[in-house]
Every structure is written in structure tokens, then in C-alpha cells.
XYZ file of C-alpha atoms in Angstrom:
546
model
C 13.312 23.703 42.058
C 14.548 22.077 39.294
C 13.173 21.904 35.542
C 11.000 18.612 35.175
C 9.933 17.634 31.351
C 6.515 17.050 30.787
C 6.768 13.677 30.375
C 8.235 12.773 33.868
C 6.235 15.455 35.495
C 2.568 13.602 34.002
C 4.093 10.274 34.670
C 0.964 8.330 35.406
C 0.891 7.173 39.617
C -2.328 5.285 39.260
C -4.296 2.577 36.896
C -6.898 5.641 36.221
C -3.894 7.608 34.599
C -3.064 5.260 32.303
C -3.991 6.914 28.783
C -5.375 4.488 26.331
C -4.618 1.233 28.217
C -8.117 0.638 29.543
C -8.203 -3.318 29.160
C -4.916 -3.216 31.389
C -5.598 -1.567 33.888
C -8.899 -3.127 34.354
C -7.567 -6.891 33.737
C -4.395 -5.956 36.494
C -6.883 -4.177 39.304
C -9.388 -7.526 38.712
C -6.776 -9.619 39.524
C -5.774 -7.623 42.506
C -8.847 -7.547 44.115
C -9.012 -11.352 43.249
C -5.508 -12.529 44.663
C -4.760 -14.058 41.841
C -1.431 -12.606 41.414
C 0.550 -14.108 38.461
C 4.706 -14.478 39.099
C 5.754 -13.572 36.007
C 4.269 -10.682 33.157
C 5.188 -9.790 30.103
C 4.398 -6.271 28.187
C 4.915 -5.334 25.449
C 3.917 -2.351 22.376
C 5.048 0.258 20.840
C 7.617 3.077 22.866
C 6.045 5.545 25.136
C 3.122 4.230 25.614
C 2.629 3.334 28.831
C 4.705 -0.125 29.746
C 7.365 0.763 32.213
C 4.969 3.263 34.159
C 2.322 0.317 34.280
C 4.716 -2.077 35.899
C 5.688 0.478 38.603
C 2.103 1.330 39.410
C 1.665 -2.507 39.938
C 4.428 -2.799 41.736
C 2.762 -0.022 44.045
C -0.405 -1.682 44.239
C 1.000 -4.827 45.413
C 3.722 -3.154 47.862
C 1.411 -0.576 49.182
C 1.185 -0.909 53.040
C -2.764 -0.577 52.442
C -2.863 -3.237 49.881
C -2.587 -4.942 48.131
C -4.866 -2.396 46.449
C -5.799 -1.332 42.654
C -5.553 1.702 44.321
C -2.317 2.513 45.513
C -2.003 5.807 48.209
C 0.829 7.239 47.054
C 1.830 8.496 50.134
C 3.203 5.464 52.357
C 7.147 5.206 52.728
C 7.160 1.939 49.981
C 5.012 4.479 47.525
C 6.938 6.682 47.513
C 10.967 4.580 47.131
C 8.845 2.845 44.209
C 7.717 6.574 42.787
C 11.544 7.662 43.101
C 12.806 4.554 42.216
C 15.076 4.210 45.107
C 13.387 1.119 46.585
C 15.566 -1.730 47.472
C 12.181 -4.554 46.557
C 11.800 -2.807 42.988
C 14.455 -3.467 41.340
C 14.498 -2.114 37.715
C 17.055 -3.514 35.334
C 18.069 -2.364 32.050
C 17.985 -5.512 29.759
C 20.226 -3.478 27.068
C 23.222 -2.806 29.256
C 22.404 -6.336 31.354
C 22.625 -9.165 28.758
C 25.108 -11.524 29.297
C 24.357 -14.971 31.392
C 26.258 -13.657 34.530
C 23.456 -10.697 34.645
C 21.064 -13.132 35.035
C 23.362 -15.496 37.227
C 23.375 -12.391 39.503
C 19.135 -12.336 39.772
C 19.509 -16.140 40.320
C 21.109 -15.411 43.578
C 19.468 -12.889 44.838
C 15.653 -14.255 44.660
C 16.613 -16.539 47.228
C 16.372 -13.631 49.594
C 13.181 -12.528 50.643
C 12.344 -8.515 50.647
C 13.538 -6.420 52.918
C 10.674 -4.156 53.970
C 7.789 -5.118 51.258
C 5.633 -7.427 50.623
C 7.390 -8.712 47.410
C 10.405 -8.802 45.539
C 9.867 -7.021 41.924
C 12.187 -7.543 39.542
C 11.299 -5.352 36.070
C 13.896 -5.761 33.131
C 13.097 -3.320 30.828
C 13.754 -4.082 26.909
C 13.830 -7.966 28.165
C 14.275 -8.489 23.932
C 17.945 -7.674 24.101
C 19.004 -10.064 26.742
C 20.901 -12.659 24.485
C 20.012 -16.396 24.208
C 22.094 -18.028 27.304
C 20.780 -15.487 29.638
C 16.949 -16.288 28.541
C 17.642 -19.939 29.000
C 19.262 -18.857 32.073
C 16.345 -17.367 33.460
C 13.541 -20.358 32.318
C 13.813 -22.101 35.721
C 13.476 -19.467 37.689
C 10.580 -17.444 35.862
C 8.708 -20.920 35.774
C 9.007 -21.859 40.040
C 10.185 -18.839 41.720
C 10.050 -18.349 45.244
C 6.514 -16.706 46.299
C 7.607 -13.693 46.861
C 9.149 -12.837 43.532
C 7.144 -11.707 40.738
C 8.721 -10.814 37.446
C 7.767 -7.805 35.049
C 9.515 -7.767 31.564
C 8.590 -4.907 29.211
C 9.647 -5.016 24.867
C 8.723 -2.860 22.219
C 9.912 -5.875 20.167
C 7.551 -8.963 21.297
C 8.904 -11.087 18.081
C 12.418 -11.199 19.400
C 11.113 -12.902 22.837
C 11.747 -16.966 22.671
C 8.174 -18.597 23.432
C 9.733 -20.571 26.197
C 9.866 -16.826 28.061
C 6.125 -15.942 26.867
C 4.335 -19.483 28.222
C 5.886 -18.469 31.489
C 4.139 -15.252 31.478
C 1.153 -13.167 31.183
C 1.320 -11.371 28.049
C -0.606 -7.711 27.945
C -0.263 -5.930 24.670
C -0.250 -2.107 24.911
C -1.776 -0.130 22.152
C -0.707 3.507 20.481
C -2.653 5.984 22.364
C -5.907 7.674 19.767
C -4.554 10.916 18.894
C -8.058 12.473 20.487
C -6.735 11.667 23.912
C -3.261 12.893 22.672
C -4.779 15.890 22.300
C -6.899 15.702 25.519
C -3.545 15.325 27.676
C -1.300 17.579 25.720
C -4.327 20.831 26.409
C -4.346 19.696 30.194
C -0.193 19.808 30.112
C -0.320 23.651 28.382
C -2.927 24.555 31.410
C -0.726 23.594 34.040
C 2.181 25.478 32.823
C -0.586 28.235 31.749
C 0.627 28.277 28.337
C -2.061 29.136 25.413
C -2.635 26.588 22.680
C -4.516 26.750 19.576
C -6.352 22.913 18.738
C -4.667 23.216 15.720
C -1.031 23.168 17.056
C -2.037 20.687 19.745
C -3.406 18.465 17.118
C -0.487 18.511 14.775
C 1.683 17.276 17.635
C -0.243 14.872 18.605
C -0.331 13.038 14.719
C 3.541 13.530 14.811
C 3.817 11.503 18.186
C 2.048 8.738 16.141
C 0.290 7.603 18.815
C 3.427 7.475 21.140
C 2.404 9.689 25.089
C 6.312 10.496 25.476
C 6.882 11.590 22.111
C 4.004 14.004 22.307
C 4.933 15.462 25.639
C 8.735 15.538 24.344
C 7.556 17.331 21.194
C 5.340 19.709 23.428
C 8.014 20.927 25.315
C 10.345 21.748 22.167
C 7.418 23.763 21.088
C 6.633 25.624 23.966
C 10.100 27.099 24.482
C 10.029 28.795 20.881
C 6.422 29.913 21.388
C 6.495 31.923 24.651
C 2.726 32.083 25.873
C 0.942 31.216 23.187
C 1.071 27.566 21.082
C -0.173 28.387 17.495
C 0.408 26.007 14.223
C 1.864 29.328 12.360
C 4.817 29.191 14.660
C 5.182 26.113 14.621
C 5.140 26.032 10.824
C 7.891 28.865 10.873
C 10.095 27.693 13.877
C 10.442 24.230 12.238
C 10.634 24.997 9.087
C 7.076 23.004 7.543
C 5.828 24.050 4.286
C 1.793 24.980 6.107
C -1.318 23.879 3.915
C -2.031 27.441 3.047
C 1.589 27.632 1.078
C 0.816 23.822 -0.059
C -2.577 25.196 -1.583
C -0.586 28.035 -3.931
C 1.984 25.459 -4.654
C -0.878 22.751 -5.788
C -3.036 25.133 -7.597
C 0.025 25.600 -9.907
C 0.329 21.805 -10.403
C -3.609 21.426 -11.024
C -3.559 24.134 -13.618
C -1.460 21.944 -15.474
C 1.584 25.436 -14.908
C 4.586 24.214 -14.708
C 6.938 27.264 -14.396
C 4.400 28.494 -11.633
C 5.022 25.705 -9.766
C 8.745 25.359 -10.765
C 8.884 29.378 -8.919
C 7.021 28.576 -5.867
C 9.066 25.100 -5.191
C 12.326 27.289 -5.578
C 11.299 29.903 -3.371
C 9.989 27.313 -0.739
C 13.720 25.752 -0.830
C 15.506 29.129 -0.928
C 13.546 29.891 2.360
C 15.227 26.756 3.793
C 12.854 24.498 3.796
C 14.652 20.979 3.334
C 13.910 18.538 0.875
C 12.820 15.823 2.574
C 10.211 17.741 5.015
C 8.643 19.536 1.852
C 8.303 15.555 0.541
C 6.894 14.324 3.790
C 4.375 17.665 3.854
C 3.132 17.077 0.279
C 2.615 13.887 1.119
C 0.416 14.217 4.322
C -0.938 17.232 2.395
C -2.056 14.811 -1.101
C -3.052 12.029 1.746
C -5.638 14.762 3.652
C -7.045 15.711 -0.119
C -7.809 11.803 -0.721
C -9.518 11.691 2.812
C -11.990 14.281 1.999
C -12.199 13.063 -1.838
C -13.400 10.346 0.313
C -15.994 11.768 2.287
C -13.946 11.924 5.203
C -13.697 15.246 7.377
C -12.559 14.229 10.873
C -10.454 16.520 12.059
C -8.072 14.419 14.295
C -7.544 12.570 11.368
C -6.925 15.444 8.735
C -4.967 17.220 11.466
C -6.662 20.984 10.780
C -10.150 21.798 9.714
C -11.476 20.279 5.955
C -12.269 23.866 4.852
C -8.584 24.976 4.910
C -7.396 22.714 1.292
C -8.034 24.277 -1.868
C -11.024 23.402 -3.006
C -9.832 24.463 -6.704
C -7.066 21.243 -5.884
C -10.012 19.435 -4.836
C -12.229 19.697 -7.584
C -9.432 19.619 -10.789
C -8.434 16.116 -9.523
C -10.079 12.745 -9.393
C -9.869 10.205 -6.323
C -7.662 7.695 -8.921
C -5.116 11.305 -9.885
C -4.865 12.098 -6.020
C -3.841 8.440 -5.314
C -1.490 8.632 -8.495
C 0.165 11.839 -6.636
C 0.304 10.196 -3.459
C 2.335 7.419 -4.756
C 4.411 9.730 -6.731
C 5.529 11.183 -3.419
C 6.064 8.073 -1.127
C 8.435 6.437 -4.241
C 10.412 9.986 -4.334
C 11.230 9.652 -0.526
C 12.234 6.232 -0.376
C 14.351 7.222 -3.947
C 16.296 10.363 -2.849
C 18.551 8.442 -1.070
C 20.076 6.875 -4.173
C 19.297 9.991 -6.135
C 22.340 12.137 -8.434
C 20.431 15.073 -7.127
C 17.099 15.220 -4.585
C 16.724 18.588 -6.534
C 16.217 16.893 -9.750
C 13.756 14.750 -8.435
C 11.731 16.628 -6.370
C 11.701 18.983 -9.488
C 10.357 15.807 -11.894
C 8.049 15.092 -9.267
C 5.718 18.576 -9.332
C 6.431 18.546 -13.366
C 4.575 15.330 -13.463
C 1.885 16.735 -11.088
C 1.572 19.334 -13.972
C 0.079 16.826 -16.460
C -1.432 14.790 -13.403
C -4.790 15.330 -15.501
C -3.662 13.072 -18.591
C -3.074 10.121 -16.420
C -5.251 7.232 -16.759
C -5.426 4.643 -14.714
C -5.370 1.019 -15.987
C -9.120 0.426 -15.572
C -10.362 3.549 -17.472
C -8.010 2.221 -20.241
C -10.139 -1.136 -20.159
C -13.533 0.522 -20.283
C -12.099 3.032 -22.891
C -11.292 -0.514 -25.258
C -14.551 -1.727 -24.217
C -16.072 1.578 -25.663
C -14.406 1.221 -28.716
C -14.837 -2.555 -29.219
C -18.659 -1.897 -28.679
C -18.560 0.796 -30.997
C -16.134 -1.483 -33.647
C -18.945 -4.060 -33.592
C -22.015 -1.796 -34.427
C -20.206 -0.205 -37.387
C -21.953 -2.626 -39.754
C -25.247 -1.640 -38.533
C -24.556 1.957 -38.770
C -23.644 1.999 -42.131
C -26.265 -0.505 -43.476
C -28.707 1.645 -43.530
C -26.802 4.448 -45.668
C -26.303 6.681 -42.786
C -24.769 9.531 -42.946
C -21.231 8.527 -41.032
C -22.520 9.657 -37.434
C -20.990 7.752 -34.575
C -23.496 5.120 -32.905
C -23.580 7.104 -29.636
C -22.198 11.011 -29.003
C -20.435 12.527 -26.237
C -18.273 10.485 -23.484
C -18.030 7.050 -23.167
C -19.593 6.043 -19.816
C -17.543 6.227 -16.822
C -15.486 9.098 -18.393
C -16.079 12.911 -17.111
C -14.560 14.189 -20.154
C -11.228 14.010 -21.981
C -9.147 16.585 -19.955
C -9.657 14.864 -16.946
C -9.283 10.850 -18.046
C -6.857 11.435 -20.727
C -10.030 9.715 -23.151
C -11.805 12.048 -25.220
C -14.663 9.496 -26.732
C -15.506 8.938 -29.313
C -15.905 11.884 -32.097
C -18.835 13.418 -32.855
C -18.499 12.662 -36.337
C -17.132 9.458 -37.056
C -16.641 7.828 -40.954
C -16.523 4.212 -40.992
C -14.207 4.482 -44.604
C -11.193 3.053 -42.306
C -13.371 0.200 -40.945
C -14.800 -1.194 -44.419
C -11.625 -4.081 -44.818
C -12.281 -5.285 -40.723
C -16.040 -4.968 -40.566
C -18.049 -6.158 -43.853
C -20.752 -4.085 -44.268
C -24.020 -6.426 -44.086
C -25.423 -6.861 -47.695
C -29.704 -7.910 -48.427
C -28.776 -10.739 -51.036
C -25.900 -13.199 -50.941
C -23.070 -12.873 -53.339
C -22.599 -15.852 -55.866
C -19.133 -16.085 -55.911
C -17.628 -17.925 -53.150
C -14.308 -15.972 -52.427
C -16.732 -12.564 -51.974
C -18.550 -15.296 -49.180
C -14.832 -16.135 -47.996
C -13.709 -12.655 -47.590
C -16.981 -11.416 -45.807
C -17.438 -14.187 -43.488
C -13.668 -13.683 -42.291
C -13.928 -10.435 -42.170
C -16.553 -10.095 -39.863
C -15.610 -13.129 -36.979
C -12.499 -11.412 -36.980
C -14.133 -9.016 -34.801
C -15.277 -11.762 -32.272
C -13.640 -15.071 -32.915
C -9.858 -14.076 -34.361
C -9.018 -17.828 -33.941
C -11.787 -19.213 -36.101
C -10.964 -16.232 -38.915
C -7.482 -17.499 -38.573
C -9.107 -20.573 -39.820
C -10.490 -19.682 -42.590
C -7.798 -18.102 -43.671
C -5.874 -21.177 -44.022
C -8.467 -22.750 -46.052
C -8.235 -23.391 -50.262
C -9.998 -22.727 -52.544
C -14.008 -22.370 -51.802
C -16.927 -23.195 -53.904
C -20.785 -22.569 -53.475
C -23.406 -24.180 -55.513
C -26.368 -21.652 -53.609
C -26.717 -23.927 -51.081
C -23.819 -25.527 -49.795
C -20.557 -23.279 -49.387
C -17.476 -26.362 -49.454
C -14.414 -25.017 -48.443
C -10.736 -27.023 -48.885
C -7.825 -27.867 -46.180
C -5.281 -29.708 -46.319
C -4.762 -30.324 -42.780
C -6.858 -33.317 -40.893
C -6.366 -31.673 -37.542
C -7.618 -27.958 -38.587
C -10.617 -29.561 -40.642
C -11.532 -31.076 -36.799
C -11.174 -27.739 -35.639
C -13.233 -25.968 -38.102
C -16.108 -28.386 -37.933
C -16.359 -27.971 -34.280
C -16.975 -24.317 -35.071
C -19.239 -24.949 -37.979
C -22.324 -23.479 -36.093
C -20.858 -19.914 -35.145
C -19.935 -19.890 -39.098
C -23.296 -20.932 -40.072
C -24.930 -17.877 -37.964
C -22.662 -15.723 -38.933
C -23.650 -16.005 -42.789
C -27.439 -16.004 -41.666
C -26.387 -12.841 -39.845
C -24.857 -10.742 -42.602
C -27.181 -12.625 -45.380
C -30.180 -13.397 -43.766
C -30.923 -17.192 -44.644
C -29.362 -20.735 -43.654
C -26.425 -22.261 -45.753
C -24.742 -25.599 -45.382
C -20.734 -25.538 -44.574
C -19.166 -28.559 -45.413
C -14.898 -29.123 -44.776
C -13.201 -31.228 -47.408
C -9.523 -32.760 -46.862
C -7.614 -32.019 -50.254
C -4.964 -33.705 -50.571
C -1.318 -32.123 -51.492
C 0.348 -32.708 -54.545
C 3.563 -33.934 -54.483
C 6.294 -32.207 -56.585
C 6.916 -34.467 -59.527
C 11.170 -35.187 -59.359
C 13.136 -34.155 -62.029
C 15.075 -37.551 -63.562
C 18.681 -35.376 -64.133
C 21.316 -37.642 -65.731
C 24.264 -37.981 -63.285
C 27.993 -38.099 -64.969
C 30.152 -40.778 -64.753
C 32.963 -38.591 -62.689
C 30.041 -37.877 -60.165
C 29.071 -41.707 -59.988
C 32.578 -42.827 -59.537
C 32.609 -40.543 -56.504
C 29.764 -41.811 -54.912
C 30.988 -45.682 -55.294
C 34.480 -44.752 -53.757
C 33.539 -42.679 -50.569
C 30.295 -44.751 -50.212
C 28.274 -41.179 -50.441
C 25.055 -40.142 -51.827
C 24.039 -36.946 -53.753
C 21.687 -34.468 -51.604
C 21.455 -31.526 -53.848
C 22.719 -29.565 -56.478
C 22.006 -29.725 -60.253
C 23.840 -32.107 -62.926
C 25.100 -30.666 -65.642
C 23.116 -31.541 -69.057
């Protein structure tokens, strides 16, 4: 007998087959048993999963000398031409090879003709998205008032390319990817029929490759099972088709998390002298960095991590943060869609483990905002730390908070030792009695709401001269519009000076007005004059000669 693949041997012949497609099953047997047959359907979802084998179990159920029935027999003479696919009241069309308006002119004719031997006349046009736009509109009468005995079955993987004129004719059922558990499930059942051995590992990594897709994973089963004799393991599988494995991943990560760079520089050489191409050891680093934020994550399902949680490093694990491991991951999905442009995909896979080697300095963009709000908070208590004649030691020691330490953030802290010499121009220290002379006042109370309020110390710095008679600091401006501005501010500058002084003072804004250069009367000569009267001109600048 001839070799049948695994995916036409496991073909499902009944709704209870159907892998993953529960509500579909359920919603076509209901309306079996109910009569309430529609005369046109539409499915569509992703490839393999299910679509075209649905519509030719329907097409059973309703054809089936013993039905209609949900549950077909299988064994009566219209069964089995629908099983084969030699039945002359199926009629399965290919929509990519059958998309011109004469196609469709052709199905026009023949629905006028009842069926031969069954109870209906099935038409199913398989990848219906292809047909082109004359044909649909072709095909809008017919799907919409069809003779009784015609029912219509159109299966897409692309629902978006459909007109809506075709989908309000129909009922729409929307397949979903199969879970990879049931993948699984149906890939162990397929190696026990065959009585081929198969670790849960190997079976596991096929099923994520299939990516939710039943013919993929049976397609991918069978490649694997002629290289592996009797017995399915993930180590042959890792050899035969040439994957990098976590174990090698582990040695080549270590390297990277050690912050070695000519470690990792050896082991990504030999991995690529052994053959291994480019773009799978890009696509395995990446699943491999995308399994390490999982677990980061608290997450140890196996179906999702594809192997067991205790195989990754846990030395990988514990050098890197959840916001590095992201960082990595995104390293690796920009290098695969950038090799294609690339000089060299050597060069860059090479930059991309050398900046995995310094992965630890990275710091994301909100531990740089709580490291400035660490040192603004420690900026602003300098005054106080130094009033009291301290001895230079930092307000607070260790880390900031939210900071491990510096090798892992990139942000060391603050010092244990800090001197506030540097900070004595931007942060006035606070003083028990109030200077006398006003520009001492000036300088200190602009020095310090620089630190809070830059726009009011921008202010004062545009101010004159000041003056304080020990009660009353007046300050000059010769702008209308800024002395609006600073009086609106005059409280802040008022607590400010109680603040660093510790008693009230009045603040008072006076307009001064500017002094107007006094014009130097320069004698003009008589040639210059002359000038002037004959061209009708006038003298804009320059100096006359005395």
C-alpha cells in the first residue's frame, strides 16, 4: 500500500475529530438536528486548521443516506465519494486556479440541475479570497436565492479580502489556531500509531513551530521521524536541523552575562563553523532570551517555554534584570529584521553578543528618572546638611531606592562621602541672621529658588540695583511686564527669605525708568549739507569731522 502523510492519514471524518474547533462543530451539529440548514457558509482562519476538512464532514452529514445526521456513518456509498472526493454532488473548486467571471458563469449553469444521487448539491470553493471582483459580483444572485438544493461552502485564510456583499449572504464561522497542548496531544497519538518513540520534549518543540497550525505539525512530524528512526528525541532534532539547543545557548549566554566578550566571540564562531546559519542562531536566541523573560516573570508552563524551566542557566537568570532581558530581546528581533540590508550578517550578529557583554550598564529610561529624582532630592537637602557644620557626609548612604546596586543599573548612588564645596554657588547655605547688604540678600535668594523655581531666579536676575532698609528689600526693573510677573510671585520670594533667614520681610517692585543716551550735537560741514539738499537724503550714521 502506498505511503500516506500524517496529515491525510488523521484527516478528521467526524465533528468529534475536529481539534480545537469546539464552537463549530457544536453550532453546525445544532443546526443539523434543528433543520435549519443555512445555503450559503463562509470559513475562514488561519491555514491548517481545520476549514476544508469541516466543510467535507458537513457535506457528509447532510448527504449521508442516514441523515441528515451530526453524525455521519462513514460507510454508505455517498460517505465514502465525499471521503475520496470523487463525488459528483461535492464539488470542490479551487478559487486560486478558478477566478475569472466565466468560472463562476460555469456554477451559474450548473445549479439549475438538481443532484444526481444526494440529497444536495455542495459546492466548496476553497481560497474564495482570490476569486477577482466580476466573478464575486457574479456570484451575489445566486449565493443570495439559490435553488434549495444548493448550499454553498467558501473557505479563506484571508477574511479581509472577502467584499461584505459575499459575507451578509453567509454564515461566517471563524476557526481558531489549535492550543499547542492538543498539538501535542495529537502529534503523541500519531507517533503511537506508527509505533515510533517520542520524548515530550521533541513533541513539544514541534508543536510551538506549527504555531498553532494541525498540518504544519503533522508535516513537520513526518520530516522528523524519517531522520530519527524509532525514537523522536529534541537532541536529534537539534543536530539533524541544525538548532543551536538551550544547553549550548546557556554556555554561549553565560559568556555574555559575565560581561566576556572574547568568550562569547569563541563560542559564536564555533557555533557558525559547525554550520549553524545565521538567521536560525538569531531566531534561537531569541526564543531562548523570550523563555528567560517568561520565567523572570513567574511563568513556568511548559507548553509555553517549550522544555522544562530548570534547563536555562540560572547564572543567566540571576545576572540580568526583567528591563536587561527585554533590552536583549529587542536587540535580537531589530537584528533579524536588519540583516537583510546588512554589509555583513557576520558583523552584526557579532555587535549584537558584544553589546550583550555590557548588557549590565544599560539603564532603562525610568531608572534614569528616579536616578535625577535621587539626586534632585539630595541637591535640595544640601543646605540642611551643611548648616549644621557637618562633617560633608551625604544625607542618606548606600543605593538610591529602586536601584540593586551600580553594576547592575549602570547608577552607583550616591557616594558615601560626599563634600558639598561644588554645591556652595547653586545652594546658599542657610545663615541664623540676615545680611545687611542687599546684593548678599540678592545673591542668596536667587541662588536658592534656582533649585525649585528657575523661572522666578531668572527674574531676579534681571532686576537693578536692590536696596534694604531692614525691613523692606525694594528691588528695580525696568520692564512693566516682568514687574507684573514678579509681583505675582512675591509670596514664594517672601517664604523663601523667611526660610533661609527665619523672619518676614516686605518685597516691594519699583519701575525705574531708562535713561536715554544724551545725543552728541556734531557740527555737520557744508560739503556734507550740500549733499543732503541735492539727493534729498538724510545722515544715519557716521561721525563729522571736528
Amino acid at each position: 500500500m502506498a505511503y500516506e502523510v500524517t496529515a491525510t492519514r488523521r484527516r478528521p471524518q467526524k465533528f468529534e475529530d475536529l481539534i480545537g474547533q469546539e464552537f463549530v462543530a457544536a453550532t453546525l451539529k445544532n443546526s443539523i438536528q434543528s433543520g435549519k440548514i443555512a445555503h450559503a457558509y463562509l470559513f475562514s482562519g488561519p491555514r491548517g486548521c481545520g476549514k476544508t476538512s469541516t466543510a467535507r464532514i458537513f457535506a457528509k452529514a447532510l448527504n449521508c443516506q442516514n441523515g441528515p445526521t451530526p453524525s455521519p456513518c462513514g460507510e454508505c456509498s455517498a460517505c465514502k465519494e465525499i471521503t475520496k472526493g470523487s463525488s459528483l454532488d461535492v464539488i470542490e473548486i479551487d478559487g486560486a486556479s478558478n477566478t475569472s467571471v466565466n468560472d463562476v458563469r460555469q456554477i451559474k449553469d450548473e445549479v439549475q440541475f438538481p443532484p444526481q444521487s444526494s440529497r444536495y448539491k455542495i459546492y466548496i470553493i476553497d481560497e474564495v479570497h482570490m476569486l477577482s471582483t466580476s466573478a464575486f459580483n457574479a456570484l451575489l444572485k445566486t449565493i443570495e436565492e439559490p435553488p434549495e438544493y444548493i448550499i454553498f461552502i467558501f473557505a479563506t485564510t484571508e477574511l479581509q479580502k472577502v467584499p461584505a456583499t459575499i459575507k451578509s449572504r453567509c454564515q461566517q464561522f471563524n476557526f481558531r489556531l489549535v492550543p499547542i497542548e492538543k498539538i501535542k496531544e495529537q502529534l503523541a497519538a500519531a507517533a503511537a500509531e506508527i509505533n515510533i518513540q517520542a520524548d515530550d520534549e521533541a513533541l513539544y518543540w514541534i508543536a510551538r513551530e506549527s504555531t498553532g497550525s494541525m498540518r504544519d505539525a503533522y508535516t513537520l512530524f513526518d520530516q522528523v521521524a524519517a531522520f530519527s528512526e524509532s525514537h523522536i528525541t529534541y537532541e536529534k532534532i537539534r543536530d539533524k536541523l541544525g538548532l543551536v539547543g538551550t544547553d549550548r545557548l546557556n554556555a554561549l549566554f553565560e559568556e555574555c552575562a559575565a560581561a566576556n566578550p572574547s568568550g562569547a566571540q569563541d563560542k559564536l564562531n564555533d557555533f557558525l563553523q559547525a554550520g549553524i546559519s545565521i538567521e536560525q542562531l538569531i531566531t534561537n536566541s531569541a526564543d531562548y532570551l523570550r523563555s528567560l523573560l517568561l520565567i523572570k516573570n513567574g511563568i513556568a508552563k511548559e507548553s509555553l517555554l517549550g522544555q522544562d524551566p530548570a534547563r536555562f542557566s540560572k547564572t543567566v537568570l540571576d545576572s540580568w534584570n526583567v528591563t536587561q532581558i527585554e533590552r536583549a530581546l529587542s536587540i535580537f528581533l531589530n537584528l533579524y529584521r536588519d540583516i537583510r540590508y546588512s554589509l555583513s550578517p557576520r558583523y552584526e550578529i557579532d555587535l549584537a553578543f558584544s553589546r550583550l557583554c555590557w548588557l549590565k550598564e544599560y539603564v532603562s529610561p525610568s531608572e534614569v528618572k528616579v536616578a535625577i529624582d535621587q539626586a534632585r532630592s539630595l541637591l535640595a537637602s544640601a543646605p540642611a546638611a551643611n548648616a549644621g557644620g557637618g562633617t560633608g557626609q551625604a544625607p542618606y548612604g548606600g543605593t538610591p531606592s529602586g536601584f540593586s546596586d551600580g553594576a547592575e543599573t549602570g547608577f552607583s548612588g550616591a557616594p558615601k562621602e560626599f563634600h558639598f564645596a561644588s554645591l556652595e554657588q547653586s545652594a546658599p547655605q542657610q545663615v541664623t541672621q540676615m545680611p545687611q547688604d542687599a546684593d548678599l540678600i540678592k545673591d542668596a535668594l536667587i541662588s536658592s529658588l534656582s533649585l525649585e523655581d528657575e523661572s522666578l531666579a531668572s527674574l531676579l536676575k534681571n532686576t537693578g540695583e536692590w536696596t534694604f532698609d531692614g525691613q523692606k528689600i525694594c528691588a528695580q526693573i525696568s520692564d512693566a511686564f516682568q514687574k507684573t510677573r514678579i509681583e505675582s510671585k512675591v509670596a514664594s520670594i517672601k517664604a523663601r527669605a523667611k526660610q533661609l533667614w527665619g523672619r518676614d520681610v516686605l518685597f516691594e517692585v519699583l519701575v525705574c525708568a531708562e535713561q536715554a543716551p544724551v545725543e552728541e550735537r556734531v557740527q555737520i560741514p557744508a560739503e556734507v549739507e550740500t549733499l543732503v539738499k541735492v539727493f534729498k537724503g538724510e545722515i544715519v550714521g557716521g561721525r563729522a569731522a571736528r
